[in-house]
mmCIF file of C-alpha atoms and ligand atoms in Angstrom:
data_model
loop_
_atom_site.group_PDB
_atom_site.id
_atom_site.type_symbol
_atom_site.label_atom_id
_atom_site.label_comp_id
_atom_site.label_asym_id
_atom_site.label_seq_id
_atom_site.Cartn_x
_atom_site.Cartn_y
_atom_site.Cartn_z
ATOM 1 C CA MET W 203 -135.513 67.780 185.439
ATOM 2 C CA LEU W 204 -134.800 70.510 187.554
ATOM 3 C CA GLN W 205 -131.831 72.860 185.864
ATOM 4 C CA SER W 206 -130.569 75.668 187.643
ATOM 5 C CA LEU W 207 -128.747 78.283 185.984
ATOM 6 C CA SER W 208 -126.228 81.227 187.319
ATOM 7 C CA VAL W 209 -125.598 84.270 185.901
ATOM 8 C CA SER W 210 -122.691 82.822 183.022
ATOM 9 C CA GLN W 211 -125.368 81.039 180.890
ATOM 10 C CA ALA W 212 -126.918 83.794 178.980
ATOM 11 C CA HIS W 213 -125.420 82.033 175.814
ATOM 12 C CA LEU W 214 -127.445 79.097 176.211
ATOM 13 C CA PRO W 215 -130.112 78.699 174.059
ATOM 14 C CA ILE W 216 -133.706 79.208 174.717
ATOM 15 C CA GLY W 217 -136.300 75.930 174.088
ATOM 16 C CA ILE W 218 -139.429 76.357 172.652
ATOM 17 C CA PHE W 219 -142.289 73.635 171.175
ATOM 18 C CA ASP W 220 -145.275 73.260 169.537
ATOM 19 C CA SER W 221 -147.784 70.429 169.091
ATOM 20 C CA GLY W 222 -146.519 70.870 165.295
ATOM 21 C CA VAL W 223 -145.548 74.158 163.100
ATOM 22 C CA GLY W 224 -147.883 76.229 164.490
ATOM 23 C CA GLY W 225 -144.865 77.615 167.686
ATOM 24 C CA LEU W 226 -143.008 78.841 164.972
ATOM 25 C CA SER W 227 -145.379 82.021 164.234
ATOM 26 C CA VAL W 228 -144.130 82.612 167.493
ATOM 27 C CA ALA W 229 -140.284 81.674 167.386
ATOM 28 C CA LYS W 230 -140.182 83.724 163.990
ATOM 29 C CA CYS W 231 -141.162 86.904 166.153
ATOM 30 C CA VAL W 232 -138.397 85.795 168.948
ATOM 31 C CA GLN W 233 -136.180 85.584 166.171
ATOM 32 C CA LYS W 234 -136.923 88.879 165.119
ATOM 33 C CA LEU W 235 -137.282 91.207 168.408
ATOM 34 C CA LEU W 236 -133.817 88.792 169.944
ATOM 35 C CA PRO W 237 -131.876 88.668 166.849
ATOM 36 C CA ASN W 238 -128.963 87.503 169.343
ATOM 37 C CA GLU W 239 -130.651 84.404 170.946
ATOM 38 C CA HIS W 240 -130.442 81.022 169.510
ATOM 39 C CA ILE W 241 -133.036 78.453 169.204
ATOM 40 C CA ILE W 242 -133.963 75.186 169.323
ATOM 41 C CA TYR W 243 -137.218 74.746 168.505
ATOM 42 C CA LEU W 244 -139.336 70.844 168.720
ATOM 43 C CA ALA W 245 -142.581 70.294 166.853
ATOM 44 C CA ASP W 246 -144.346 67.474 168.091
ATOM 45 C CA SER W 247 -146.124 66.414 164.877
ATOM 46 C CA LEU W 248 -146.055 62.712 165.523
ATOM 47 C CA HIS W 249 -148.537 63.332 168.331
ATOM 48 C CA ALA W 250 -150.742 66.818 167.050
ATOM 49 C CA PRO W 251 -153.226 68.338 167.073
ATOM 50 C CA TYR W 252 -153.151 68.316 170.777
ATOM 51 C CA GLY W 253 -156.786 70.060 170.699
ATOM 52 C CA SER W 254 -158.683 66.660 170.539
ATOM 53 C CA LYS W 255 -156.967 64.849 172.974
ATOM 54 C CA PRO W 256 -157.430 64.976 177.168
ATOM 55 C CA GLN W 257 -155.808 67.044 179.373
ATOM 56 C CA ASP W 258 -153.669 63.838 181.040
ATOM 57 C CA PHE W 259 -152.090 63.128 177.487
ATOM 58 C CA ILE W 260 -151.229 66.965 176.934
ATOM 59 C CA GLN W 261 -149.677 66.670 180.182
ATOM 60 C CA GLN W 262 -147.429 64.089 179.670
ATOM 61 C CA ARG W 263 -146.173 65.289 176.190
ATOM 62 C CA VAL W 264 -145.561 68.303 177.393
ATOM 63 C CA ASP W 265 -143.520 67.123 180.605
ATOM 64 C CA THR W 266 -141.187 64.439 177.310
ATOM 65 C CA LEU W 267 -141.013 67.691 175.425
ATOM 66 C CA ALA W 268 -140.130 69.616 178.910
ATOM 67 C CA LYS W 269 -137.543 66.811 179.617
ATOM 68 C CA GLN W 270 -135.929 66.979 175.956
ATOM 69 C CA LEU W 271 -135.139 70.150 175.711
ATOM 70 C CA ILE W 272 -134.219 70.656 179.158
ATOM 71 C CA ALA W 273 -131.050 68.137 178.507
ATOM 72 C CA LYS W 274 -129.632 70.322 175.549
ATOM 73 C CA ASN W 275 -129.260 72.993 178.487
ATOM 74 C CA ILE W 276 -131.771 75.705 177.492
ATOM 75 C CA LYS W 277 -131.959 78.973 179.504
ATOM 76 C CA ALA W 278 -135.811 79.356 179.218
ATOM 77 C CA LEU W 279 -138.454 77.286 177.816
ATOM 78 C CA VAL W 280 -141.449 78.616 176.073
ATOM 79 C CA ILE W 281 -144.681 76.606 175.317
ATOM 80 C CA ALA W 282 -145.714 78.510 172.315
ATOM 81 C CA CYS W 283 -148.652 76.659 172.343
ATOM 82 C CA ASN W 284 -152.051 77.819 173.979
ATOM 83 C CA THR W 285 -153.648 74.386 173.816
ATOM 84 C CA ALA W 286 -150.714 73.023 176.197
ATOM 85 C CA THR W 287 -150.046 76.218 178.139
ATOM 86 C CA VAL W 288 -153.873 75.836 179.459
ATOM 87 C CA ASN W 289 -153.716 72.261 180.133
ATOM 88 C CA ALA W 290 -149.970 71.546 181.687
ATOM 89 C CA ILE W 291 -147.635 75.530 182.370
ATOM 90 C CA ASP W 292 -148.751 75.064 185.954
ATOM 91 C CA GLU W 293 -147.953 71.314 186.787
ATOM 92 C CA LEU W 294 -144.966 71.675 185.102
ATOM 93 C CA ARG W 295 -143.387 75.146 186.803
ATOM 94 C CA LYS W 296 -143.645 72.936 189.727
ATOM 95 C CA LYS W 297 -141.065 70.612 188.163
ATOM 96 C CA VAL W 298 -138.442 73.137 186.752
ATOM 97 C CA ALA W 299 -136.191 75.511 187.728
ATOM 98 C CA ILE W 300 -135.633 77.328 184.714
ATOM 99 C CA PRO W 301 -138.485 80.234 183.736
ATOM 100 C CA VAL W 302 -141.181 79.061 181.324
ATOM 101 C CA ILE W 303 -143.315 81.200 179.643
ATOM 102 C CA GLY W 304 -146.585 80.422 177.727
ATOM 103 C CA VAL W 305 -149.188 81.619 175.507
ATOM 104 C CA GLU W 306 -152.264 83.059 176.874
ATOM 105 C CA PRO W 307 -154.625 84.564 174.330
ATOM 106 C CA ALA W 308 -155.151 88.129 174.142
ATOM 107 C CA ILE W 309 -158.286 89.048 175.327
ATOM 108 C CA LYS W 310 -157.285 91.671 178.273
ATOM 109 C CA PRO W 311 -155.990 93.745 174.904
ATOM 110 C CA ALA W 312 -159.060 92.863 172.618
ATOM 111 C CA ALA W 313 -161.306 93.790 175.346
ATOM 112 C CA ALA W 314 -159.909 97.368 175.742
ATOM 113 C CA ARG W 315 -159.924 97.657 171.991
ATOM 114 C CA SER W 316 -163.207 96.081 171.317
ATOM 115 C CA LYS W 317 -165.986 98.938 170.565
ATOM 116 C CA THR W 318 -168.703 97.244 170.169
ATOM 117 C CA LYS W 319 -167.780 95.605 173.247
ATOM 118 C CA LYS W 320 -168.166 91.738 171.884
ATOM 119 C CA VAL W 321 -165.306 89.672 171.588
ATOM 120 C CA GLY W 322 -164.915 86.187 169.192
ATOM 121 C CA ILE W 323 -161.707 84.431 169.811
ATOM 122 C CA LEU W 324 -161.090 80.807 168.607
ATOM 123 C CA VAL W 325 -159.602 78.259 169.989
ATOM 124 C CA THR W 326 -158.688 74.330 169.798
ATOM 125 C CA GLU W 327 -161.149 72.233 171.800
ATOM 126 C CA ALA W 328 -158.659 71.284 174.480
ATOM 127 C CA THR W 329 -158.293 74.935 175.194
ATOM 128 C CA ALA W 330 -162.287 75.618 174.911
ATOM 129 C CA ARG W 331 -163.357 73.231 177.784
ATOM 130 C CA ASN W 332 -160.555 74.180 179.810
ATOM 131 C CA GLN W 333 -161.142 75.749 183.563
ATOM 132 C CA ARG W 334 -157.847 77.850 183.697
ATOM 133 C CA PHE W 335 -158.848 79.398 180.204
ATOM 134 C CA LEU W 336 -162.524 79.577 180.920
ATOM 135 C CA ASN W 337 -161.657 81.893 184.239
ATOM 136 C CA LEU W 338 -159.053 83.489 182.336
ATOM 137 C CA VAL W 339 -161.704 84.797 180.183
ATOM 138 C CA LYS W 340 -164.072 85.495 183.305
ATOM 139 C CA ARG W 341 -161.631 88.080 184.280
ATOM 140 C CA PHE W 342 -161.360 90.134 181.089
ATOM 141 C CA SER W 343 -164.789 90.203 180.992
ATOM 142 C CA SER W 344 -167.056 92.143 183.133
ATOM 143 C CA ASN W 345 -167.639 94.736 181.332
ATOM 144 C CA ILE W 346 -167.275 92.842 177.383
ATOM 145 C CA GLU W 347 -168.879 89.474 175.548
ATOM 146 C CA VAL W 348 -166.726 86.921 175.180
ATOM 147 C CA PHE W 349 -167.568 84.167 172.560
ATOM 148 C CA ILE W 350 -165.813 81.659 172.721
ATOM 149 C CA GLN W 351 -165.464 79.405 169.402
ATOM 150 C CA PRO W 352 -163.611 76.088 168.819
ATOM 151 C CA CYS W 353 -162.026 75.622 166.082
ATOM 152 C CA PRO W 354 -161.975 71.124 165.192
ATOM 153 C CA GLY W 355 -159.759 70.205 161.810
ATOM 154 C CA LEU W 356 -157.910 73.925 161.640
ATOM 155 C CA VAL W 357 -154.840 72.396 163.056
ATOM 156 C CA GLU W 358 -154.900 69.373 161.365
ATOM 157 C CA LEU W 359 -155.116 71.133 157.769
ATOM 158 C CA ILE W 360 -152.398 73.377 158.872
ATOM 159 C CA GLU W 361 -150.082 70.222 160.050
ATOM 160 C CA GLN W 362 -150.826 68.522 156.121
ATOM 161 C CA GLY W 363 -150.014 71.668 154.148
ATOM 162 C CA ASP W 364 -153.777 71.845 153.343
ATOM 163 C CA ILE W 365 -154.796 75.269 153.379
ATOM 164 C CA GLU W 366 -155.018 76.324 150.074
ATOM 165 C CA GLN W 367 -157.563 73.464 149.909
ATOM 166 C CA PRO W 368 -161.801 74.987 148.993
ATOM 167 C CA LYS W 369 -162.182 72.736 152.528
ATOM 168 C CA CYS W 370 -160.061 75.224 154.421
ATOM 169 C CA ASP W 371 -161.928 77.993 153.391
ATOM 170 C CA SER W 372 -165.284 76.154 153.911
ATOM 171 C CA LEU W 373 -164.478 75.035 156.757
ATOM 172 C CA LEU W 374 -162.944 79.151 158.966
ATOM 173 C CA ARG W 375 -166.682 79.877 157.403
ATOM 174 C CA SER W 376 -168.510 77.598 159.310
ATOM 175 C CA PHE W 377 -166.597 79.199 162.255
ATOM 176 C CA ILE W 378 -166.037 82.741 161.887
ATOM 177 C CA GLN W 379 -169.657 84.010 160.757
ATOM 178 C CA PRO W 380 -171.168 82.566 163.684
ATOM 179 C CA LEU W 381 -168.968 85.549 165.479
ATOM 180 C CA LEU W 382 -169.719 87.793 162.754
ATOM 181 C CA GLU W 383 -173.542 87.424 163.559
ATOM 182 C CA LYS W 384 -172.851 88.012 166.862
ATOM 183 C CA ASP W 385 -171.756 91.271 166.118
ATOM 184 C CA VAL W 386 -167.654 91.045 167.288
ATOM 185 C CA ASP W 387 -165.243 93.515 166.164
ATOM 186 C CA THR W 388 -162.074 92.025 167.671
ATOM 187 C CA LEU W 389 -161.104 88.582 166.831
ATOM 188 C CA VAL W 390 -158.750 86.567 168.706
ATOM 189 C CA LEU W 391 -156.486 84.249 167.919
ATOM 190 C CA GLY W 392 -155.930 81.495 170.598
ATOM 191 C CA CYS W 393 -154.070 79.423 168.812
ATOM 192 C CA THR W 394 -150.773 79.118 167.449
ATOM 193 C CA HIS W 395 -151.578 77.528 164.779
ATOM 194 C CA TYR W 396 -154.416 80.040 163.035
ATOM 195 C CA PRO W 397 -152.142 82.535 162.667
ATOM 196 C CA PHE W 398 -150.742 80.828 159.561
ATOM 197 C CA LEU W 399 -154.206 81.538 158.266
ATOM 198 C CA ILE W 400 -154.446 84.741 158.514
ATOM 199 C CA ASP W 401 -155.315 85.899 154.744
ATOM 200 C CA LYS W 402 -157.761 83.548 154.839
ATOM 201 C CA ILE W 403 -159.470 85.219 157.534
ATOM 202 C CA LYS W 404 -158.547 88.708 156.618
ATOM 203 C CA ASN W 405 -160.781 88.176 152.996
ATOM 204 C CA GLN W 406 -163.564 86.373 155.006
ATOM 205 C CA VAL W 407 -164.080 89.599 157.195
ATOM 206 C CA ASP W 408 -164.909 93.164 157.227
ATOM 207 C CA GLN W 409 -161.159 95.128 156.585
ATOM 208 C CA ARG W 410 -162.757 97.027 160.268
ATOM 209 C CA LEU W 411 -162.778 94.151 162.334
ATOM 210 C CA GLU W 412 -159.630 94.044 164.369
ATOM 211 C CA ILE W 413 -157.418 90.712 164.826
ATOM 212 C CA MET W 414 -155.058 89.875 167.499
ATOM 213 C CA GLU W 415 -152.586 87.592 168.141
ATOM 214 C CA THR W 416 -149.858 86.068 170.848
ATOM 215 C CA ALA W 417 -146.847 86.291 168.953
ATOM 216 C CA GLU W 418 -145.187 89.861 170.112
ATOM 217 C CA PRO W 419 -146.435 89.960 173.979
ATOM 218 C CA VAL W 420 -145.596 86.172 174.587
ATOM 219 C CA THR W 421 -141.733 87.827 172.907
ATOM 220 C CA ARG W 422 -141.833 90.300 175.459
ATOM 221 C CA GLU W 423 -142.728 88.460 178.190
ATOM 222 C CA LEU W 424 -139.776 85.916 177.573
ATOM 223 C CA GLN W 425 -137.793 89.539 176.810
ATOM 224 C CA ARG W 426 -138.750 90.180 179.738
ATOM 225 C CA GLN W 427 -137.908 87.363 182.341
ATOM 226 C CA LEU W 428 -134.644 86.604 180.656
ATOM 227 C CA ALA W 429 -133.318 90.631 181.506
ATOM 228 C CA GLN W 430 -135.121 89.937 185.250
ATOM 229 C CA ARG W 431 -132.685 86.963 185.220
ATOM 230 C CA ASN W 432 -129.515 88.901 183.293
ATOM 231 C CA LEU W 433 -130.132 85.751 180.608
ATOM 232 C CA LEU W 434 -130.524 88.402 177.766
ATOM 233 C CA ALA W 435 -127.595 87.042 175.012
HETATM 234 N N1 LIG M 792 -150.863 75.850 168.807
HETATM 235 C C1 LIG M 792 -150.856 74.997 169.051
HETATM 236 C C2 LIG M 792 -152.017 75.634 170.495
HETATM 237 O O1 LIG M 792 -151.772 77.292 170.326
HETATM 238 C C3 LIG M 792 -152.060 73.911 168.188
HETATM 239 C C4 LIG M 792 -152.779 72.962 169.758
HETATM 240 C C5 LIG M 792 -152.734 71.445 168.846
HETATM 241 O O2 LIG M 792 -152.593 70.510 168.699
HETATM 242 O O3 LIG M 792 -154.394 71.225 168.464
HETATM 243 O O4 LIG M 792 -153.273 75.774 171.084
#
């Protein structure tokens, strides 16, 4: 899987993948902020959702997808999936020579902005139980309370294009309501699928509740890593 790059390879594409359509929220931001870049997007829809799968399954899928994208001669790889990042990025980085950028939930900025000092985070089940993720939460929650809310079933609805069904609203309500009852004023979207539900989330919460996504910080990190290696198109 190893591939090394020289400075003349700035014209090569960037590989982006997710378990399904969720990573498109990241790809869209890359397209907007880095319009000269060429993107190859891979959606592992056959195996979605990752959130209900064990870690070794997720690691195998990440290895397979990375291999497929690296075979297309990419200059950098973006794991546009929180679940895949926390479960597999450390192992993958040991195996590949190109920059690998992952998605991490915006807990740090959320902690800085919250006035109630109570932050909610919506994640998949495989993220919620992951030690790397729990360590990240611990690192940034010394002066705030973080409420982790797993959201089983949401990714499936988004993948099936069923978000206009009443079931989607009631499922969302069952995940958000307990957080509002805890006086959370900042909500972190810890799964790249959830930005597709942002209007629905806004309909269920007070306007003052701040919703934090990660597409832009990930894109900035990608830009930084490419610039560092003289690989920006
Ligand atoms: N977009 C993935 C994430 O950010 C969804 C995981 C899944 O397939 O359950 O976590």
